[in-house]
Amino acid sequence: MKILRGIAVSPGVAIGPVLVLAPRGPRLTRRAIPASAVAAERRRLDRALESARIEAEAAEGDARSRLGPQYADILAAHVRMIADPSLRREAAARIERDRIAAEHAVFDVLDGYARRLERLGTAHLAARAADVRDIQRRILEQLTGQPPSPAPANAPVEPLLLLAEDLTPSEAAALDPGRVLGFATESGGRTSHTAIIAAALEIPAVVGLGRVLDEARDCRSAIIDGDEGLVVLDPDEATLSRYRRQAVERATRFAELASLADLPTETADGQRVHLLGNIEFPAEVDACRERGADGIGLFRTEFFYLGTDGPPGELQQAEAYAAVIRALEGRPVTIRTLDLGSDKAEPGRAQHVEPNPALGLRSLRRSLREPNTFRTQLRAILRAAAETGGDVRVMFPLVTTLDEFRQAKATLRDVAAELQAEGIPARADLPVGAMIEVPAAAIMSDLLAKEVDFFSIGTNDLTQYILAADRTNETVADLYTSADPAVIRLIDMVARAAGDAGIEVTVCGSIAGEPLYTMLLLGLGIHRLSTPPHQLPEVKRVIRAARSEEARALAREALRCGSAAEVLDLLQRALRRALPDDPALAGDDGA
């Protein structure tokens, strides 16, 4: 048995036989051509681009029917890249200048694009390089007649686990959950389109394992643990028995949790709690409603930009926002304005590589520097709110100073007046909130609370900034924890400022979806939690088991702790007391 550790990107556990895919990459022998063959090679290039475009359109159509429009838009961007005249122009120029075959010209051009993205040194842009290599593969298959062997869609019929060097977004979108129980890859990250599609398919997935295919080729079976980011090759009987038992317990627990969806979200002593959903795409609204969400506490809007080859238009955005607002049927929808930065860059935009993107031009500060993009998004939000008449709130990310928030709010007022002057219906009365993700904003929260309509605490960024520990850097992973007393004290400070000002405060960072933290947050006076859809049932179960006074006592004790280890031990003991019948907690010794 061998245990491999990677990055969990889609939850769940899958057990089964293994298919190891052959390494990707074209098998090309460089081939020179005479001048007389240049015209023929250009015609080959044109035919291959057209065939690849048609194939990509078919993949987009399939994804649109099975996964929904937002996921299909990822593949639609591939279609546009293949059809981009500049790709044909550059490849044709190489055929003429270097006297090389069309496949080599295509390989060189797209390899250059991908390498430049990878050299920019951020996880997000490296993930976008995978999209470039996906279209490179499509075109080269047309030119060389060398399809992947075996391709995921052509895998044996028996349900199995896929292990691969990587899966392109189009390959992931083509997976049949009835035949592929889960997959794991050597490369990839949390922000890749492949990871996003895996979560949409609800297939357990682990990426970023490193070089493991050679030792996996001879394994007979495996376990993919998409909760913990583990792959177990040839598990022994004890491990298999443990995972199978956990699978039965998980299925039983999920069935029980599903019955909570229609029950009120309140503590055992009647304290009302608002449990909301975090979404990336409009299609996720259904999952939130099915799991009993009270609304959307965080609608991220970055993927409208990252999944396309240019900024989306005002009407395109307004339609997407309106679709979510209508689907919620009067429940609140909090739309976060763009949280783009050097680690999340739009296609088609010149990139400035910053030495420390987390401390650079990102989120609200970038929106204020790029008013046209910002105003277009605000116009779309105000139009969607007016068109639907829904409960819509606007939230600015990474607010650092009072002046910054005031400038953003003034822009919102200007945009509303501009729309009204144009005779376009727009809502000018939307509640406006600030995300508390920077220690400066938390420290100034008593003054900021006088000017905002609500707070939302983004604990992921707040934790990394408080502890000076990059949340994507494994070398400081031991420092990065929201259980650190300094983090808890700042959350308490923000919650008190909100309470004194009489405004709502929500936690929408990752700890909002972790049952271990639920009672602590309730005890700190936070009664609005926003989580990814799949985490809603577990958090609701803890809420309904908690008692307000016990939660407050837990928070008081946690605020006196001197280390994260003390806090975690305290929270684990409190969770076991609240859920004494949970077998998953019975053997937890707090380590």
Short mmCIF file of C-alpha atoms in Angstrom, two decimals, residues 255-503:
data_model
loop_
_atom_site.label_atom_id
_atom_site.label_comp_id
_atom_site.label_asym_id
_atom_site.label_seq_id
_atom_site.Cartn_x
_atom_site.Cartn_y
_atom_site.Cartn_z
CA ALA A 255 -29.56 10.85 3.76
CA GLU A 256 -30.21 12.10 7.29
CA LEU A 257 -28.84 15.54 6.48
CA ALA A 258 -31.07 15.80 3.41
CA SER A 259 -34.07 15.61 5.75
CA LEU A 260 -32.87 18.82 7.43
CA ALA A 261 -33.31 20.95 4.31
CA ASP A 262 -36.89 21.96 5.10
CA LEU A 263 -36.38 22.39 8.85
CA PRO A 264 -35.72 25.85 10.32
CA THR A 265 -32.10 26.87 10.77
CA GLU A 266 -32.08 27.63 14.47
CA THR A 267 -30.24 26.52 17.56
CA ALA A 268 -31.68 24.02 20.02
CA ASP A 269 -32.89 26.93 22.17
CA GLY A 270 -34.53 28.81 19.28
CA GLN A 271 -31.86 31.31 18.12
CA ARG A 272 -32.45 31.99 14.40
CA VAL A 273 -29.39 31.61 12.17
CA HIS A 274 -29.23 32.54 8.48
CA LEU A 275 -27.43 29.89 6.46
CA LEU A 276 -26.53 31.07 2.97
CA GLY A 277 -24.71 29.69 -0.07
CA ASN A 278 -21.48 30.69 -1.82
CA ILE A 279 -21.65 30.27 -5.60
CA GLU A 280 -19.41 30.74 -8.63
CA PHE A 281 -22.03 30.12 -11.33
CA PRO A 282 -25.79 30.61 -11.68
CA ALA A 283 -26.24 26.85 -12.10
CA GLU A 284 -25.23 26.33 -8.47
CA VAL A 285 -28.35 28.06 -7.21
CA ASP A 286 -30.34 24.83 -7.52
CA ALA A 287 -27.93 23.01 -5.21
CA CYS A 288 -28.24 25.79 -2.63
CA ARG A 289 -32.04 25.68 -2.71
CA GLU A 290 -32.14 21.88 -2.51
CA ARG A 291 -30.02 22.03 0.63
CA GLY A 292 -32.20 24.65 2.30
CA ALA A 293 -30.10 27.81 1.89
CA ASP A 294 -31.73 31.06 2.98
CA GLY A 295 -30.18 32.89 0.04
CA ILE A 296 -26.80 33.61 -1.52
CA GLY A 297 -24.29 35.21 0.80
CA LEU A 298 -21.47 35.36 -1.73
CA PHE A 299 -21.91 35.41 -5.50
CA ARG A 300 -18.38 35.47 -6.92
CA THR A 301 -18.27 37.13 -10.32
CA GLU A 302 -14.68 36.52 -11.47
CA PHE A 303 -15.46 33.59 -13.71
CA PHE A 304 -17.58 35.74 -16.00
CA TYR A 305 -14.24 37.32 -16.88
CA LEU A 306 -11.84 34.39 -16.60
CA GLY A 307 -13.85 32.02 -18.76
CA THR A 308 -13.93 34.32 -21.78
CA ASP A 309 -11.48 35.91 -24.18
CA GLY A 310 -12.49 39.44 -23.21
CA PRO A 311 -14.49 41.40 -20.64
CA PRO A 312 -18.20 40.46 -20.62
CA GLY A 313 -20.65 43.11 -21.67
CA GLU A 314 -23.17 44.89 -19.49
CA LEU A 315 -26.20 43.00 -20.80
CA GLN A 316 -24.45 39.63 -20.54
CA GLN A 317 -23.68 40.26 -16.89
CA ALA A 318 -27.12 41.68 -16.14
CA GLU A 319 -28.80 38.58 -17.57
CA ALA A 320 -26.65 36.26 -15.45
CA TYR A 321 -27.29 38.24 -12.26
CA ALA A 322 -31.01 38.40 -13.01
CA ALA A 323 -31.16 34.62 -13.49
CA VAL A 324 -29.77 34.07 -10.00
CA ILE A 325 -32.02 36.69 -8.41
CA ARG A 326 -35.15 35.20 -9.99
CA ALA A 327 -34.18 31.67 -8.99
CA LEU A 328 -33.95 32.75 -5.34
CA GLU A 329 -37.58 33.98 -5.39
CA GLY A 330 -37.15 36.85 -2.97
CA ARG A 331 -34.32 35.42 -0.90
CA PRO A 332 -31.28 37.70 -0.55
CA VAL A 333 -28.46 37.65 -3.12
CA THR A 334 -25.17 39.32 -2.24
CA ILE A 335 -23.10 40.06 -5.35
CA ARG A 336 -19.41 40.63 -4.78
CA THR A 337 -17.77 42.94 -7.28
CA LEU A 338 -14.68 41.77 -9.12
CA ASP A 339 -11.95 40.18 -7.02
CA LEU A 340 -9.33 40.10 -9.76
CA GLY A 341 -5.63 40.62 -9.30
CA SER A 342 -2.27 39.44 -10.52
CA ASP A 343 -3.15 35.92 -9.47
CA LYS A 344 -6.49 36.05 -11.32
CA ALA A 345 -5.99 37.74 -14.64
CA GLU A 346 -8.31 38.11 -17.59
CA PRO A 347 -7.48 36.67 -21.00
CA GLY A 348 -6.70 39.35 -23.53
CA ARG A 349 -5.28 41.72 -20.93
CA ALA A 350 -1.59 42.58 -20.72
CA GLN A 351 -0.16 41.14 -17.54
CA HIS A 352 2.01 43.01 -15.09
CA VAL A 353 3.78 40.46 -12.90
CA GLU A 354 3.94 41.75 -9.34
CA PRO A 355 6.55 40.52 -6.84
CA ASN A 356 3.80 39.93 -4.25
CA PRO A 357 0.35 39.74 -5.87
CA ALA A 358 -1.43 39.29 -2.51
CA LEU A 359 -0.22 42.76 -1.51
CA GLY A 360 -0.59 44.36 -4.91
CA LEU A 361 -3.21 45.68 -7.29
CA ARG A 362 -6.16 43.36 -6.72
CA SER A 363 -9.85 43.36 -5.83
CA LEU A 364 -11.44 46.73 -5.05
CA ARG A 365 -8.23 48.70 -5.39
CA ARG A 366 -7.89 47.40 -8.95
CA SER A 367 -11.55 48.14 -9.75
CA LEU A 368 -11.04 51.74 -8.66
CA ARG A 369 -8.02 51.99 -10.98
CA GLU A 370 -10.04 50.59 -13.90
CA PRO A 371 -13.30 52.56 -13.70
CA ASN A 372 -14.72 51.46 -17.07
CA THR A 373 -14.74 47.79 -16.11
CA PHE A 374 -16.00 48.61 -12.62
CA ARG A 375 -18.79 50.86 -13.84
CA THR A 376 -19.92 48.28 -16.40
CA GLN A 377 -20.31 45.69 -13.66
CA LEU A 378 -22.15 48.09 -11.35
CA ARG A 379 -24.52 49.07 -14.16
CA ALA A 380 -25.27 45.39 -14.77
CA ILE A 381 -26.00 44.76 -11.08
CA LEU A 382 -28.31 47.78 -10.78
CA ARG A 383 -30.16 46.84 -13.97
CA ALA A 384 -30.66 43.23 -12.82
CA ALA A 385 -31.92 44.41 -9.44
CA ALA A 386 -34.43 46.76 -11.04
CA GLU A 387 -35.59 44.20 -13.58
CA THR A 388 -36.24 41.48 -10.98
CA GLY A 389 -37.24 43.51 -7.93
CA GLY A 390 -35.28 41.03 -5.81
CA ASP A 391 -33.41 41.37 -2.53
CA VAL A 392 -30.00 42.33 -3.94
CA ARG A 393 -26.95 43.55 -2.03
CA VAL A 394 -23.62 44.81 -3.38
CA MET A 395 -20.38 43.87 -1.64
CA PHE A 396 -16.92 45.34 -2.24
CA PRO A 397 -13.97 42.94 -1.69
CA LEU A 398 -10.73 43.61 0.16
CA VAL A 399 -11.75 47.01 1.53
CA THR A 400 -8.69 48.49 3.24
CA THR A 401 -9.53 52.11 4.11
CA LEU A 402 -12.58 54.27 4.70
CA ASP A 403 -11.64 56.46 1.74
CA GLU A 404 -11.54 53.42 -0.53
CA PHE A 405 -15.04 52.34 0.51
CA ARG A 406 -16.38 55.88 0.13
CA GLN A 407 -14.94 56.14 -3.38
CA ALA A 408 -16.51 52.83 -4.40
CA LYS A 409 -19.88 53.78 -2.95
CA ALA A 410 -19.74 57.15 -4.71
CA THR A 411 -19.09 55.34 -8.00
CA LEU A 412 -22.17 53.20 -7.37
CA ARG A 413 -24.28 56.32 -6.79
CA ASP A 414 -22.91 57.93 -9.97
CA VAL A 415 -23.72 54.85 -12.01
CA ALA A 416 -27.29 54.74 -10.67
CA ALA A 417 -27.79 58.40 -11.59
CA GLU A 418 -26.28 57.79 -15.01
CA LEU A 419 -28.68 54.92 -15.74
CA GLN A 420 -31.68 56.95 -14.58
CA ALA A 421 -30.59 59.85 -16.81
CA GLU A 422 -30.49 57.43 -19.75
CA GLY A 423 -34.01 56.27 -18.97
CA ILE A 424 -32.85 52.79 -17.98
CA PRO A 425 -34.54 51.33 -14.87
CA ALA A 426 -32.02 50.97 -12.05
CA ARG A 427 -32.16 50.48 -8.31
CA ALA A 428 -30.42 53.21 -6.34
CA ASP A 429 -31.32 51.83 -2.90
CA LEU A 430 -29.29 48.62 -2.74
CA PRO A 431 -27.59 47.79 0.58
CA VAL A 432 -23.83 48.17 0.22
CA GLY A 433 -21.36 46.14 2.28
CA ALA A 434 -17.66 45.68 2.83
CA MET A 435 -15.70 42.47 2.99
CA ILE A 436 -13.41 42.43 6.00
CA GLU A 437 -10.32 40.64 4.73
CA VAL A 438 -7.54 43.04 5.71
CA PRO A 439 -6.43 43.66 9.32
CA ALA A 440 -6.64 47.42 8.72
CA ALA A 441 -10.37 47.14 7.97
CA ALA A 442 -10.94 44.94 11.02
CA ILE A 443 -9.13 47.40 13.28
CA MET A 444 -11.17 50.29 11.84
CA SER A 445 -14.42 48.31 11.81
CA ASP A 446 -16.07 50.52 14.47
CA LEU A 447 -15.79 53.53 12.14
CA LEU A 448 -16.43 51.56 8.97
CA ALA A 449 -19.62 50.15 10.51
CA LYS A 450 -21.10 53.65 10.54
CA GLU A 451 -20.88 53.87 6.74
CA VAL A 452 -21.72 50.37 5.50
CA ASP A 453 -24.97 48.46 5.50
CA PHE A 454 -23.34 45.14 6.38
CA PHE A 455 -20.04 43.34 6.91
CA SER A 456 -18.92 40.04 5.45
CA ILE A 457 -15.78 38.49 6.92
CA GLY A 458 -13.57 36.68 4.41
CA THR A 459 -11.52 34.53 6.75
CA ASN A 460 -9.23 33.07 4.07
CA ASP A 461 -7.48 36.33 3.21
CA LEU A 462 -7.89 37.73 6.71
CA THR A 463 -6.01 34.75 8.15
CA GLN A 464 -3.11 35.00 5.71
CA TYR A 465 -2.72 38.73 6.26
CA ILE A 466 -2.91 38.50 10.05
CA LEU A 467 -0.37 35.67 10.23
CA ALA A 468 1.81 36.76 7.28
CA ALA A 469 1.44 33.21 5.92
CA ASP A 470 0.60 32.70 2.25
CA ARG A 471 -2.39 30.36 2.15
CA THR A 472 -1.07 28.72 -1.05
CA ASN A 473 2.46 28.11 0.25
CA GLU A 474 2.92 24.62 1.65
CA THR A 475 6.14 25.60 3.45
CA VAL A 476 4.19 27.79 5.88
CA ALA A 477 1.08 25.63 6.02
CA ASP A 478 1.67 24.97 9.72
CA LEU A 479 1.25 28.70 10.42
CA TYR A 480 -1.87 29.20 8.32
CA THR A 481 -4.89 28.40 10.49
CA SER A 482 -8.01 30.38 11.27
CA ALA A 483 -7.93 28.83 14.76
CA ASP A 484 -5.07 31.14 15.69
CA PRO A 485 -6.10 33.34 18.66
CA ALA A 486 -5.14 36.48 16.73
CA VAL A 487 -7.63 35.63 13.99
CA ILE A 488 -10.38 34.86 16.49
CA ARG A 489 -9.78 38.15 18.31
CA LEU A 490 -10.12 40.18 15.12
CA ILE A 491 -13.30 38.32 14.15
CA ASP A 492 -14.65 39.15 17.60
CA MET A 493 -13.69 42.81 17.13
CA VAL A 494 -15.58 43.01 13.83
CA ALA A 495 -18.64 41.21 15.24
CA ARG A 496 -18.75 43.63 18.20
CA ALA A 497 -18.45 46.66 15.91
CA ALA A 498 -21.30 45.35 13.77
CA GLY A 499 -23.44 44.67 16.85
CA ASP A 500 -22.83 48.15 18.25
CA ALA A 501 -23.80 49.72 14.91
CA GLY A 502 -26.83 47.47 14.45
CA ILE A 503 -25.71 46.06 11.10
#
